[in-house]
XYZ file of C-alpha atoms in Angstrom:
783
model
C -136.177 -99.729 -76.267
C -139.291 -100.228 -74.089
C -140.238 -103.792 -73.933
C -143.859 -104.759 -74.125
C -145.225 -107.107 -71.433
C -144.801 -110.707 -72.330
C -147.896 -113.057 -72.587
C -147.725 -116.751 -71.915
C -144.329 -118.487 -72.539
C -143.856 -120.136 -75.809
C -145.494 -119.812 -79.260
C -148.784 -120.963 -80.442
C -149.279 -123.071 -83.546
C -152.256 -121.773 -85.465
C -153.856 -123.475 -88.698
C -152.951 -122.017 -91.987
C -149.451 -120.951 -90.942
C -147.488 -123.722 -92.789
C -145.942 -124.469 -89.563
C -144.814 -120.912 -88.824
C -145.002 -119.739 -85.224
C -146.956 -116.910 -84.186
C -145.980 -114.398 -81.618
C -146.253 -115.182 -77.888
C -149.935 -115.325 -76.933
C -151.627 -113.233 -74.256
C -155.056 -113.268 -72.814
C -156.596 -111.923 -75.916
C -157.659 -114.576 -78.514
C -155.719 -114.343 -81.827
C -157.824 -115.327 -84.873
C -156.035 -116.084 -87.925
C -156.846 -113.603 -90.643
C -157.901 -110.867 -88.055
C -155.765 -107.823 -86.886
C -154.374 -108.847 -83.605
C -154.683 -106.742 -80.506
C -152.332 -103.608 -80.292
C -149.983 -104.968 -77.696
C -149.535 -108.353 -79.600
C -148.849 -106.498 -82.857
C -146.224 -104.230 -81.096
C -144.639 -107.126 -79.395
C -144.303 -109.110 -82.650
C -142.574 -105.991 -84.281
C -140.199 -105.812 -81.329
C -139.375 -109.569 -81.373
C -139.286 -110.284 -85.030
C -137.407 -107.302 -86.647
C -136.809 -109.396 -89.658
C -140.534 -109.587 -90.285
C -141.311 -106.032 -89.685
C -142.283 -104.760 -93.043
C -146.146 -104.270 -93.658
C -145.987 -107.100 -96.135
C -144.295 -109.562 -93.672
C -146.548 -108.642 -90.786
C -149.769 -109.263 -92.990
C -148.314 -112.589 -93.959
C -147.374 -113.555 -90.390
C -150.989 -112.960 -89.203
C -152.731 -114.183 -92.418
C -154.216 -110.934 -93.253
C -155.749 -110.402 -96.692
C -158.118 -107.856 -98.444
C -159.803 -105.315 -96.149
C -157.765 -106.778 -93.198
C -154.464 -105.397 -94.824
C -156.016 -102.031 -95.489
C -156.991 -101.900 -91.711
C -153.463 -103.050 -90.714
C -151.894 -100.307 -92.879
C -153.981 -97.668 -91.122
C -153.190 -99.031 -87.615
C -149.501 -99.121 -88.455
C -149.942 -95.497 -89.662
C -151.478 -94.411 -86.345
C -148.564 -96.171 -84.543
C -146.221 -93.995 -86.319
C -148.076 -90.831 -85.592
C -148.309 -91.674 -81.831
C -144.510 -92.414 -81.807
C -144.831 -95.942 -81.113
C -143.139 -97.078 -84.404
C -140.580 -95.614 -86.664
C -140.215 -96.292 -90.315
C -136.729 -97.330 -91.512
C -136.598 -98.012 -95.260
C -139.279 -100.558 -95.752
C -139.451 -101.953 -92.151
C -141.125 -100.671 -88.970
C -139.180 -100.579 -85.710
C -139.750 -99.518 -82.157
C -138.175 -96.094 -81.315
C -134.622 -96.626 -80.525
C -134.547 -100.168 -81.738
C -131.871 -101.602 -83.894
C -132.660 -102.908 -87.515
C -132.422 -106.705 -88.026
C -129.254 -106.313 -89.768
C -126.879 -103.617 -88.273
C -123.220 -102.424 -88.757
C -121.505 -102.816 -85.333
C -118.131 -101.406 -83.870
C -116.867 -104.046 -81.260
C -115.798 -101.790 -78.488
C -115.354 -103.771 -75.205
C -115.904 -107.000 -73.384
C -118.409 -107.875 -70.629
C -117.535 -109.487 -67.208
C -117.542 -112.811 -68.839
C -115.103 -111.927 -71.432
C -117.902 -111.880 -74.254
C -117.596 -109.154 -76.917
C -119.834 -105.992 -76.768
C -120.612 -104.187 -79.917
C -122.525 -100.751 -80.447
C -124.114 -99.428 -83.712
C -121.466 -97.859 -86.069
C -123.889 -94.995 -86.716
C -126.223 -93.652 -84.010
C -127.726 -90.148 -83.840
C -126.597 -88.009 -80.936
C -130.222 -87.242 -79.941
C -131.155 -90.878 -79.810
C -129.828 -91.573 -76.232
C -127.356 -94.028 -75.337
C -126.503 -96.498 -78.179
C -127.694 -99.897 -77.182
C -125.167 -102.624 -76.495
C -125.205 -105.777 -78.420
C -123.827 -109.098 -77.189
C -121.771 -110.780 -79.970
C -122.404 -114.485 -80.492
C -119.487 -116.036 -82.472
C -121.357 -119.249 -83.056
C -122.686 -119.646 -86.556
C -124.888 -122.600 -86.151
C -124.329 -125.796 -88.139
C -121.475 -124.170 -90.131
C -119.712 -123.058 -87.075
C -116.259 -123.766 -88.427
C -117.181 -121.261 -91.390
C -118.462 -118.537 -89.171
C -116.666 -115.275 -89.360
C -114.654 -114.763 -86.068
C -114.662 -111.055 -85.006
C -112.383 -109.445 -82.306
C -112.049 -106.300 -80.308
C -111.927 -103.239 -82.492
C -113.505 -104.930 -85.543
C -116.336 -103.372 -87.465
C -118.858 -106.202 -88.399
C -122.084 -106.750 -90.139
C -124.473 -108.604 -87.586
C -127.879 -110.238 -87.515
C -129.625 -108.490 -84.532
C -131.755 -110.470 -82.000
C -133.638 -108.935 -79.050
C -132.547 -110.274 -75.886
C -134.707 -112.882 -74.171
C -133.366 -112.763 -70.674
C -133.400 -110.007 -68.067
C -130.181 -108.577 -67.244
C -128.514 -109.202 -70.664
C -127.622 -106.361 -73.031
C -130.827 -105.340 -75.011
C -129.680 -107.300 -78.031
C -127.456 -110.219 -79.277
C -125.795 -110.240 -82.509
C -124.457 -112.891 -84.775
C -121.659 -111.742 -87.010
C -122.425 -112.222 -90.631
C -119.259 -110.567 -92.004
C -116.237 -108.763 -90.879
C -116.189 -105.481 -92.541
C -112.949 -104.042 -91.242
C -110.228 -105.713 -89.194
C -108.691 -103.119 -86.978
C -105.068 -103.597 -88.265
C -103.516 -100.158 -87.734
C -103.463 -99.896 -84.054
C -101.556 -103.002 -82.981
C -98.535 -103.305 -80.526
C -95.561 -105.552 -80.190
C -92.059 -105.801 -78.966
C -89.315 -104.755 -81.467
C -86.449 -107.149 -82.010
C -83.580 -105.694 -83.975
C -81.857 -107.904 -86.689
C -78.411 -107.579 -88.293
C -78.287 -105.394 -91.282
C -81.289 -103.214 -90.064
C -84.906 -103.779 -89.814
C -86.338 -106.258 -87.397
C -89.081 -108.265 -86.167
C -92.270 -107.384 -84.275
C -92.930 -109.943 -81.486
C -96.565 -110.293 -80.420
C -97.660 -109.187 -76.885
C -100.118 -111.989 -76.482
C -100.083 -115.815 -77.475
C -102.634 -115.406 -80.094
C -100.725 -112.718 -82.007
C -98.257 -113.428 -84.895
C -94.756 -112.250 -85.643
C -94.156 -109.592 -88.240
C -91.309 -108.238 -90.328
C -90.148 -104.347 -90.277
C -88.068 -103.013 -92.979
C -85.200 -100.900 -91.807
C -86.572 -97.632 -93.110
C -89.792 -98.328 -91.087
C -88.262 -98.831 -87.558
C -88.925 -95.118 -86.391
C -85.786 -95.283 -84.277
C -86.914 -98.186 -82.095
C -84.302 -100.063 -80.123
C -84.189 -103.719 -79.404
C -86.747 -104.509 -76.657
C -89.037 -101.425 -77.270
C -92.634 -101.755 -77.047
C -94.063 -100.190 -80.244
C -97.256 -99.330 -82.069
C -97.440 -100.444 -85.478
C -99.480 -100.351 -88.849
C -99.738 -103.566 -90.772
C -98.857 -102.623 -94.367
C -99.090 -106.123 -96.084
C -100.799 -109.230 -95.198
C -99.830 -112.113 -97.674
C -100.507 -115.746 -98.061
C -96.822 -116.511 -97.798
C -94.180 -115.363 -95.492
C -94.661 -113.126 -92.523
C -96.959 -110.059 -92.490
C -94.935 -106.657 -92.921
C -95.544 -103.769 -90.630
C -94.161 -100.287 -90.054
C -93.512 -98.747 -86.698
C -95.579 -95.645 -86.034
C -94.654 -94.904 -82.464
C -92.133 -96.025 -79.961
C -93.625 -96.397 -76.370
C -90.243 -97.259 -74.723
C -88.675 -100.211 -73.087
C -91.072 -103.092 -72.592
C -89.783 -103.337 -68.818
C -91.032 -99.770 -68.117
C -94.318 -99.070 -66.415
C -95.412 -96.885 -69.355
C -95.096 -99.741 -71.871
C -96.678 -102.238 -69.451
C -99.764 -100.143 -68.861
C -100.162 -99.462 -72.643
C -100.317 -103.222 -73.103
C -103.261 -103.575 -70.740
C -104.943 -100.376 -72.358
C -104.859 -102.115 -75.806
C -105.576 -105.648 -74.553
C -108.679 -104.473 -72.658
C -109.842 -101.955 -75.123
C -109.651 -98.912 -73.031
C -110.200 -95.650 -74.676
C -107.274 -93.384 -73.806
C -107.230 -90.775 -76.530
C -109.807 -87.947 -76.267
C -111.234 -87.071 -79.594
C -110.877 -83.487 -80.804
C -114.504 -82.670 -80.284
C -114.141 -83.619 -76.640
C -111.058 -81.503 -76.198
C -112.705 -78.526 -77.954
C -115.611 -78.633 -75.764
C -113.602 -79.179 -72.536
C -111.282 -76.150 -73.543
C -114.352 -73.826 -74.303
C -115.657 -74.377 -70.842
C -115.656 -71.474 -68.492
C -115.886 -70.749 -64.769
C -119.292 -71.594 -63.297
C -121.820 -68.821 -62.424
C -123.731 -67.997 -59.145
C -126.978 -68.920 -60.888
C -129.095 -71.179 -58.592
C -126.160 -71.433 -56.170
C -125.768 -70.598 -52.587
C -122.528 -68.795 -51.529
C -120.475 -70.941 -49.127
C -117.095 -69.618 -49.918
C -116.687 -68.552 -46.297
C -117.186 -71.985 -44.851
C -113.778 -73.476 -44.296
C -114.163 -76.873 -46.203
C -110.842 -78.780 -46.735
C -109.802 -81.470 -49.059
C -107.830 -84.563 -47.686
C -106.363 -86.811 -50.493
C -103.378 -88.911 -51.307
C -100.205 -86.728 -51.465
C -99.846 -87.214 -55.275
C -103.502 -86.453 -56.191
C -104.080 -84.207 -59.124
C -107.944 -83.956 -58.838
C -109.792 -83.216 -55.751
C -113.466 -84.000 -55.972
C -114.457 -84.163 -52.191
C -114.255 -81.546 -49.365
C -115.342 -81.938 -45.768
C -116.236 -79.731 -42.704
C -117.763 -80.546 -39.228
C -118.934 -78.452 -36.470
C -120.985 -79.042 -33.145
C -124.663 -78.788 -33.722
C -125.911 -75.597 -31.959
C -129.420 -76.992 -31.561
C -130.560 -77.587 -27.957
C -132.571 -80.529 -29.250
C -129.468 -82.426 -30.208
C -126.966 -82.059 -27.294
C -123.465 -83.418 -28.166
C -124.566 -83.779 -31.788
C -122.542 -82.640 -34.979
C -123.204 -81.258 -38.392
C -121.086 -82.906 -41.199
C -120.839 -81.137 -44.429
C -119.463 -83.006 -47.580
C -119.137 -80.992 -50.731
C -118.545 -82.684 -54.037
C -117.401 -81.264 -57.401
C -120.299 -80.128 -59.537
C -119.406 -82.050 -62.831
C -122.954 -82.140 -63.968
C -122.638 -78.307 -64.618
C -119.868 -78.930 -67.132
C -120.768 -82.274 -68.584
C -124.274 -82.169 -70.026
C -126.388 -84.991 -71.435
C -125.655 -85.855 -75.097
C -122.686 -83.491 -75.301
C -119.416 -84.780 -76.659
C -118.039 -84.793 -73.099
C -120.866 -86.957 -71.893
C -120.715 -89.352 -74.691
C -116.879 -89.970 -74.221
C -117.376 -90.233 -70.350
C -119.965 -92.879 -70.717
C -117.775 -94.684 -73.209
C -114.949 -94.749 -70.608
C -117.195 -95.388 -67.478
C -114.478 -94.478 -65.062
C -110.934 -93.430 -64.727
C -108.376 -96.096 -64.765
C -105.354 -96.005 -62.362
C -102.171 -97.575 -62.968
C -99.052 -97.307 -60.838
C -97.690 -94.186 -62.762
C -100.296 -92.997 -64.975
C -104.106 -92.243 -65.081
C -106.464 -92.848 -67.939
C -109.093 -90.343 -66.894
C -112.727 -90.248 -67.626
C -112.834 -86.562 -68.463
C -110.102 -84.294 -70.058
C -107.749 -82.589 -67.559
C -109.298 -79.184 -68.257
C -112.306 -80.553 -66.384
C -110.885 -83.010 -64.020
C -107.715 -81.397 -62.826
C -108.967 -77.685 -63.342
C -112.541 -76.494 -63.527
C -114.004 -79.143 -61.315
C -111.083 -79.795 -58.935
C -111.776 -78.307 -55.669
C -108.500 -76.382 -55.584
C -107.371 -74.592 -52.403
C -108.266 -70.789 -52.300
C -110.173 -70.912 -55.652
C -113.914 -70.653 -56.172
C -115.369 -73.898 -57.226
C -118.930 -75.117 -57.961
C -120.127 -78.054 -55.817
C -123.174 -80.153 -54.662
C -123.151 -80.243 -50.814
C -124.884 -82.299 -48.312
C -125.295 -81.230 -44.714
C -125.870 -84.118 -42.421
C -126.956 -83.773 -38.706
C -125.841 -86.683 -36.393
C -126.933 -87.219 -32.757
C -124.128 -88.017 -30.155
C -125.028 -91.663 -30.617
C -124.132 -91.461 -34.237
C -127.680 -91.501 -35.539
C -128.414 -89.323 -38.543
C -131.362 -87.019 -37.733
C -131.522 -85.230 -41.003
C -129.867 -84.049 -44.108
C -130.261 -81.579 -46.990
C -128.665 -80.993 -50.441
C -127.425 -77.599 -51.688
C -125.849 -76.339 -55.016
C -123.138 -74.061 -53.787
C -120.017 -71.994 -54.633
C -117.110 -72.953 -52.285
C -113.571 -72.125 -51.816
C -111.330 -74.848 -50.260
C -109.510 -73.555 -47.162
C -106.629 -76.176 -47.374
C -105.284 -78.911 -49.406
C -103.986 -81.689 -47.221
C -102.697 -85.220 -47.597
C -103.802 -88.207 -45.442
C -100.374 -88.206 -43.804
C -100.469 -84.448 -43.131
C -103.839 -84.427 -41.375
C -103.133 -87.445 -39.386
C -99.779 -86.094 -38.132
C -101.421 -82.913 -36.936
C -103.916 -84.988 -35.035
C -101.366 -87.201 -33.547
C -99.337 -84.162 -32.079
C -97.161 -83.121 -35.061
C -98.826 -80.296 -37.072
C -96.835 -78.388 -39.648
C -97.148 -74.896 -40.892
C -100.350 -75.546 -42.759
C -102.230 -77.795 -40.254
C -101.051 -75.846 -37.186
C -103.355 -72.831 -37.656
C -106.580 -75.026 -38.430
C -106.038 -77.833 -35.944
C -108.359 -76.499 -33.291
C -110.843 -74.955 -35.792
C -111.125 -77.617 -38.449
C -109.238 -80.735 -37.905
C -110.137 -81.614 -34.256
C -113.975 -80.840 -34.972
C -113.495 -83.338 -37.998
C -112.183 -86.079 -35.815
C -114.779 -85.556 -33.051
C -117.420 -86.010 -35.772
C -115.748 -89.020 -36.958
C -115.708 -90.625 -33.628
C -119.598 -89.970 -33.299
C -120.007 -91.490 -36.805
C -117.965 -94.585 -35.802
C -120.531 -95.221 -32.985
C -123.148 -95.492 -35.695
C -120.906 -97.646 -37.912
C -120.252 -100.040 -35.065
C -123.831 -100.356 -34.447
C -124.521 -101.098 -38.338
C -121.721 -103.693 -38.321
C -120.595 -103.548 -42.019
C -118.397 -106.444 -43.190
C -114.936 -105.692 -41.621
C -113.003 -107.454 -44.092
C -109.674 -105.563 -44.017
C -107.232 -107.016 -46.716
C -103.948 -105.285 -47.170
C -103.606 -103.108 -50.229
C -100.128 -103.219 -51.856
C -98.698 -100.232 -53.685
C -95.906 -100.204 -56.166
C -93.340 -97.454 -55.924
C -91.445 -96.895 -59.244
C -87.943 -95.724 -60.125
C -87.505 -92.708 -62.452
C -87.179 -95.073 -65.398
C -90.478 -96.749 -64.785
C -89.372 -99.999 -63.353
C -90.164 -101.246 -59.988
C -88.401 -100.034 -56.981
C -90.400 -101.730 -54.116
C -93.762 -102.955 -53.205
C -95.113 -102.014 -49.948
C -98.389 -101.875 -47.874
C -99.220 -98.268 -46.730
C -100.615 -97.870 -43.282
C -104.351 -97.371 -42.894
C -104.888 -94.218 -40.897
C -107.800 -92.860 -39.167
C -107.767 -90.001 -41.743
C -108.444 -92.658 -44.478
C -111.411 -93.995 -42.263
C -112.799 -90.497 -41.644
C -113.007 -89.580 -45.272
C -114.308 -93.033 -46.079
C -117.240 -92.978 -43.511
C -118.286 -89.404 -44.432
C -118.309 -90.244 -48.121
C -120.406 -93.384 -47.292
C -123.001 -91.331 -45.338
C -123.152 -88.732 -48.175
C -123.846 -91.525 -50.664
C -126.602 -92.975 -48.268
C -128.036 -89.485 -48.165
C -128.171 -89.219 -51.929
C -130.008 -92.522 -52.318
C -132.415 -91.648 -49.632
C -133.211 -88.128 -51.061
C -133.837 -89.696 -54.720
C -136.026 -92.430 -53.425
C -138.029 -89.800 -51.513
C -138.447 -87.722 -54.614
C -139.432 -90.983 -56.562
C -136.587 -90.162 -58.920
C -134.964 -92.950 -61.015
C -131.281 -93.400 -60.225
C -128.405 -95.869 -60.370
C -127.856 -97.588 -57.185
C -124.684 -99.133 -55.928
C -125.760 -102.721 -55.003
C -124.137 -105.590 -53.415
C -125.956 -108.872 -53.033
C -125.680 -111.381 -50.232
C -123.469 -114.436 -51.007
C -125.315 -117.015 -53.048
C -126.393 -120.262 -51.211
C -123.848 -122.130 -53.262
C -120.875 -119.927 -52.134
C -122.309 -120.047 -48.511
C -122.291 -123.903 -48.682
C -118.653 -123.835 -49.917
C -117.603 -121.597 -47.085
C -119.592 -123.649 -44.536
C -117.970 -126.793 -45.389
C -114.619 -125.164 -45.065
C -115.146 -123.642 -41.920
C -116.285 -126.984 -40.513
C -112.850 -128.156 -40.993
C -111.754 -125.557 -38.501
C -114.583 -126.181 -36.063
C -116.033 -122.814 -37.004
C -120.026 -122.974 -37.633
C -121.767 -120.641 -40.163
C -125.494 -120.187 -39.741
C -127.729 -121.869 -42.519
C -130.400 -120.161 -44.483
C -130.710 -117.373 -46.852
C -131.018 -114.506 -44.262
C -127.268 -113.805 -43.836
C -126.063 -110.603 -42.459
C -122.687 -109.017 -42.554
C -122.286 -109.438 -38.878
C -122.316 -113.241 -39.248
C -119.292 -112.952 -41.204
C -117.671 -110.566 -38.732
C -118.201 -113.171 -36.047
C -116.244 -115.775 -38.175
C -113.532 -113.351 -38.636
C -113.392 -112.606 -35.006
C -113.085 -116.417 -34.019
C -110.099 -116.658 -36.544
C -108.303 -113.523 -35.140
C -104.782 -114.234 -34.146
C -105.060 -118.039 -35.083
C -102.717 -119.774 -37.575
C -105.586 -119.736 -40.016
C -106.767 -116.105 -39.842
C -105.558 -115.243 -43.294
C -106.860 -118.313 -44.705
C -110.367 -117.595 -43.180
C -110.314 -113.990 -44.483
C -109.458 -115.264 -48.157
C -112.358 -117.670 -47.975
C -114.825 -115.089 -46.667
C -113.641 -112.641 -49.452
C -114.304 -115.341 -52.020
C -117.810 -116.093 -50.815
C -118.973 -112.507 -51.460
C -121.013 -111.409 -54.432
C -119.633 -108.657 -56.923
C -120.928 -105.049 -56.179
C -122.613 -103.647 -59.327
C -124.624 -100.701 -60.588
C -128.263 -101.173 -60.976
C -131.542 -99.000 -61.250
C -133.146 -101.555 -58.992
C -132.273 -101.355 -55.372
C -131.461 -104.698 -53.488
C -129.324 -102.899 -50.817
C -125.561 -103.017 -50.113
C -124.754 -106.359 -48.078
C -121.174 -105.400 -47.367
C -121.897 -102.080 -45.999
C -125.142 -103.386 -44.371
C -127.196 -100.594 -45.847
C -130.585 -100.579 -47.422
C -130.075 -97.555 -49.737
C -126.727 -96.700 -51.164
C -125.743 -94.885 -54.350
C -122.304 -93.273 -55.611
C -122.340 -89.715 -55.371
C -118.875 -88.632 -54.104
C -116.622 -89.133 -57.124
C -118.278 -87.566 -60.281
C -114.839 -86.651 -61.761
C -113.772 -90.262 -62.143
C -117.125 -92.453 -61.989
C -119.994 -91.952 -64.475
C -122.438 -93.599 -62.044
C -121.799 -90.509 -59.547
C -122.502 -88.170 -62.473
C -125.803 -89.707 -63.120
C -126.588 -89.487 -59.291
C -125.668 -85.740 -59.570
C -127.903 -85.181 -62.361
C -130.742 -86.764 -60.699
C -130.449 -84.703 -57.672
C -130.149 -81.441 -59.770
C -133.301 -82.462 -61.649
C -135.331 -83.691 -58.776
C -134.487 -80.940 -56.355
C -134.855 -78.049 -59.063
C -131.265 -76.970 -58.540
C -130.778 -75.369 -62.075
C -129.148 -76.488 -65.221
C -127.687 -80.109 -65.969
C -130.498 -82.218 -64.569
C -131.224 -85.874 -65.610
C -133.308 -86.020 -68.794
C -136.262 -88.450 -69.538
C -134.011 -90.041 -72.385
C -131.450 -90.897 -69.683
C -133.911 -92.256 -67.269
C -135.351 -94.673 -70.029
C -131.983 -96.325 -70.499
C -130.581 -96.521 -66.887
C -130.763 -100.264 -67.291
C -128.242 -100.157 -70.104
C -126.256 -97.402 -68.557
C -125.751 -99.317 -65.277
C -124.899 -102.551 -67.178
C -122.264 -100.600 -69.186
C -120.512 -98.954 -66.245
C -120.506 -102.220 -64.243
C -118.736 -103.733 -67.269
C -116.272 -100.870 -67.668
C -115.467 -101.160 -63.847
C -114.600 -104.660 -64.208
C -112.598 -103.826 -67.244
C -110.580 -101.075 -65.379
C -109.967 -103.583 -62.499
C -108.585 -106.231 -64.778
C -106.359 -103.801 -66.692
C -104.905 -102.412 -63.217
C -104.420 -106.034 -62.092
C -102.778 -107.190 -65.200
C -100.475 -104.180 -65.279
C -99.110 -104.933 -61.640
C -98.745 -108.584 -62.598
C -96.597 -107.702 -65.625
C -94.548 -105.198 -63.630
C -93.789 -107.679 -60.952
C -92.949 -110.303 -63.407
C -90.559 -107.945 -65.116
C -89.017 -107.067 -61.848
C -88.389 -110.700 -60.920
C -87.498 -111.950 -64.309
C -83.763 -111.633 -63.529
C -84.092 -113.670 -60.277
C -84.708 -117.033 -61.805
C -83.718 -119.823 -59.350
C -83.771 -117.523 -56.166
C -85.757 -118.688 -53.230
C -88.658 -116.689 -51.420
C -91.084 -116.992 -48.698
C -94.521 -117.302 -49.952
C -98.041 -118.190 -48.818
C -100.700 -120.406 -50.489
C -103.279 -118.092 -51.750
C -105.298 -120.572 -53.801
C -105.821 -124.435 -54.021
C -107.214 -126.047 -57.259
C -107.261 -129.516 -58.701
C -104.506 -128.440 -61.055
C -102.072 -127.185 -58.374
C -101.249 -124.295 -56.005
C -101.362 -120.380 -56.347
C -98.587 -118.950 -54.068
C -98.417 -115.290 -53.174
C -94.998 -113.575 -52.361
C -96.172 -111.121 -49.542
C -93.050 -109.049 -50.168
C -93.978 -108.412 -53.675
C -97.704 -109.010 -53.862
C -96.816 -111.342 -56.734
C -98.801 -114.523 -57.520
C -97.340 -117.587 -59.206
C -98.512 -121.140 -59.874
C -97.128 -124.507 -58.854
C -98.402 -127.287 -60.966
C -99.649 -130.310 -59.093
C -97.531 -132.611 -61.383
C -94.395 -130.721 -59.671
C -95.283 -130.915 -56.119
C -93.576 -134.287 -55.450
C -93.601 -137.955 -56.149
C -96.699 -138.542 -54.018
C -100.158 -138.858 -55.537
C -101.886 -135.482 -54.621
C -105.429 -135.330 -54.054
C -107.685 -132.124 -54.151
C -110.052 -131.683 -51.208
C -112.251 -128.866 -51.851
C -113.929 -128.811 -48.408
C -110.542 -128.393 -46.695
C -108.944 -126.303 -49.509
C -106.089 -128.689 -49.540
C -103.909 -130.849 -51.732
C -102.644 -133.881 -49.699
C -100.333 -136.869 -50.598
C -102.009 -140.130 -50.689
C -99.042 -142.104 -49.318
C -97.299 -139.555 -47.084
C -100.273 -137.583 -45.646
C -98.304 -134.570 -46.315
C -99.801 -131.736 -48.173
C -100.669 -128.004 -48.494
C -103.709 -125.981 -47.449
C -105.043 -122.407 -48.230
C -102.942 -120.028 -46.069
C -99.920 -122.239 -45.518
C -96.531 -120.582 -45.473
C -94.158 -122.293 -47.971
C -90.690 -121.720 -49.376
C -90.487 -121.478 -53.079
C -88.044 -121.172 -55.820
C -88.855 -119.048 -58.918
C -88.583 -121.430 -61.717
C -90.049 -119.207 -64.731
C -91.216 -115.710 -65.394
C -93.049 -114.546 -68.556
C -93.147 -110.697 -68.271
C -95.492 -110.035 -71.190
C -97.949 -112.553 -69.837
C -97.356 -111.393 -66.280
C -97.030 -114.850 -65.026
C -94.777 -116.729 -62.569
C -94.012 -120.433 -61.877
C -92.709 -121.726 -58.745
C -91.286 -124.959 -57.301
C -92.200 -125.636 -53.753
C -88.862 -126.561 -51.867
C -90.268 -126.857 -48.357
C -91.924 -130.120 -47.169
C -95.623 -130.061 -47.001
C -97.313 -130.400 -43.537
C -98.952 -133.320 -42.007
C -102.695 -133.075 -43.170
C -105.364 -133.378 -40.386
C -106.743 -136.808 -39.878
C -110.067 -135.577 -41.359
C -108.341 -135.122 -44.678
C -106.194 -138.161 -44.803
C -108.821 -140.644 -43.784
C -110.856 -140.045 -46.980
C -108.091 -141.017 -49.295
C -108.995 -144.701 -49.196
C -112.723 -144.410 -48.727
C -113.394 -141.538 -50.966
C -115.903 -140.175 -48.408
C -115.892 -137.372 -46.065
C -116.573 -137.596 -42.329
C -120.299 -138.219 -42.021
C -120.501 -140.154 -45.217
C -120.736 -137.411 -47.667
C -119.026 -138.339 -51.006
C -116.086 -136.275 -51.759
C -114.100 -135.228 -54.876
C -110.861 -136.949 -55.333
C -108.780 -135.410 -58.123
C -104.985 -135.774 -58.373
C -102.016 -136.476 -60.426
C -98.868 -138.177 -59.869
C -95.590 -136.273 -60.550
C -93.353 -137.798 -63.355
C -90.663 -139.830 -61.787
C -87.670 -137.947 -60.614
C -89.552 -134.471 -60.463
C -90.164 -132.784 -57.219
């Protein structure tokens, strides 16, 4: 819905309205009994959908007699001009929701709030608007219906008043249909047959299953259930409709996360039919680049390949020592057209979700792993960008092309790196001189430009979980970060920059990938912390990524290096998608958009469509309807990205908790990864697992939380713990279904710096600034 410009804030009181508020005023005078200006009338209809019938509009503005006749004619002209639509007896702006709407609650936003969408929405009406569900029911809050994920509700709709929120908020009037038939639980068998379903979250309830409805489930299996009876007395009864497997297996654990976060994982029949009906792309509007030896470099177990690269020296005498880098990306926009079943499902998912041993893809395998995957030796459609760099790593120019390509080789990162390091194999040997070495030479040149740009160099280790054949954890490891990884990363970054630059030059609306600078509040927290280590942080709002690189350099090889890296990471804002460009702080780039992974990210598909449309590259370009709702699309896919990250993290936590559940009482080496007024978070580096130590169990001393030093320190002993400290812990409790661990610290805390201890009595920091003192004394006898 296009919002009209707002006038002055607030509402005017007018005589004769019986205390009722008029719509917001603008510079045009509003006279009671006279038809208001067009923009005021349209704004009133947008912001007061419950008063949008002709009768209510006339009543709101005090219109009678001839004025009502004029109003009717004016509203009719609005309908003819497409400014209004008539729905039953009410008038609404095109694409707007009626004041009372049936919604399906489909997901949550980044703050955990429920998001609903209209249960009925025409395919040609564009993206269904998101509605932020407000659970409060006003003065009768305790009587207000409480909705949950998957419910269908009748809701009162209100246009959003704050920029950045979903287009509407909704208050639940009635829950129409509780989603009862897609629950999950853990089956516990009972003597004599039958059993119980144990809930997979703390808010769930236990259920009974009769023997004939167990579907062969074994004790400890994770199962999908239908609830067959909910009574006032006794436990609800359920029947098992599917057995997922042992609750300790990865398959079961990831299914818990999929259900808990509301991730769509089953493709509707219409989507599958559309994907299966798709055929090979044609040469229409394409350049034939099949002779160019582009290659893919991906993880060894990758099933889809959406990017290919090639590099060669620039033959131009005007660019001595320069290179031409070509990046080709799968042409998903050819297959996934706006408003198609494939498109609607892709937007609903937002991105692929990656678990240790499964992927919930954004697109069906027929598209993602077949027609769009840049397979070796097979003709595949692509969008390619050719970028020319000087020997100093400065980009001189770039051009986009819609092509047909044929990958010359499919390599893994390790395979490509081994060849460059002097150990080529049968596949990499023949292309070492002609393809791989030119790629590495181009990477060296591009690195010069990267170093000059100085993006944030925050290299945190990324742990991977290796599973056994039965789906349980074998080991956790940190894979080496190879130059091959960095080469592909830098070439993808430059392709993304080129996409944003081209679309801006064409004045084409797009979705940017933006990353804001750290907020002033986060900067201040970091500054206070760094002062405790005698490291300074410049003041002011004009922070650059190189300022943080300087901090990381000062902490390099110091005992507090990890601690500083953690705090710098926490100070950073969250990257999001937005149609408004504010640049990318972390990469230190003014223009940046995601272009290189359209198989697994909807944002990249939008950018592809924008390039196809603005450059006149044939079918599948962006539509005016899409451009009109880019705000909504950006907000949606940002939310779905957070949803995927949370599901992936929860799955890893549950897997590790299962892996360690049999080792209660064992001791481990850990590191303090978080300090709060409630206790310590401790990470086990060997497993990548996080657990909690309540402050009440630290010891007999009274522990005080010092936010500036990120420390808990004993009031009497002066011993305590700081962020980054190495500690020895004992595993006291593991709750696999919740993915939580609890530790006891068995190593003695270290002597806190004088700057920390000196505040315990005075309650003031060095320099006189008041400090927070929060703590608790452990129960006698507990350590």
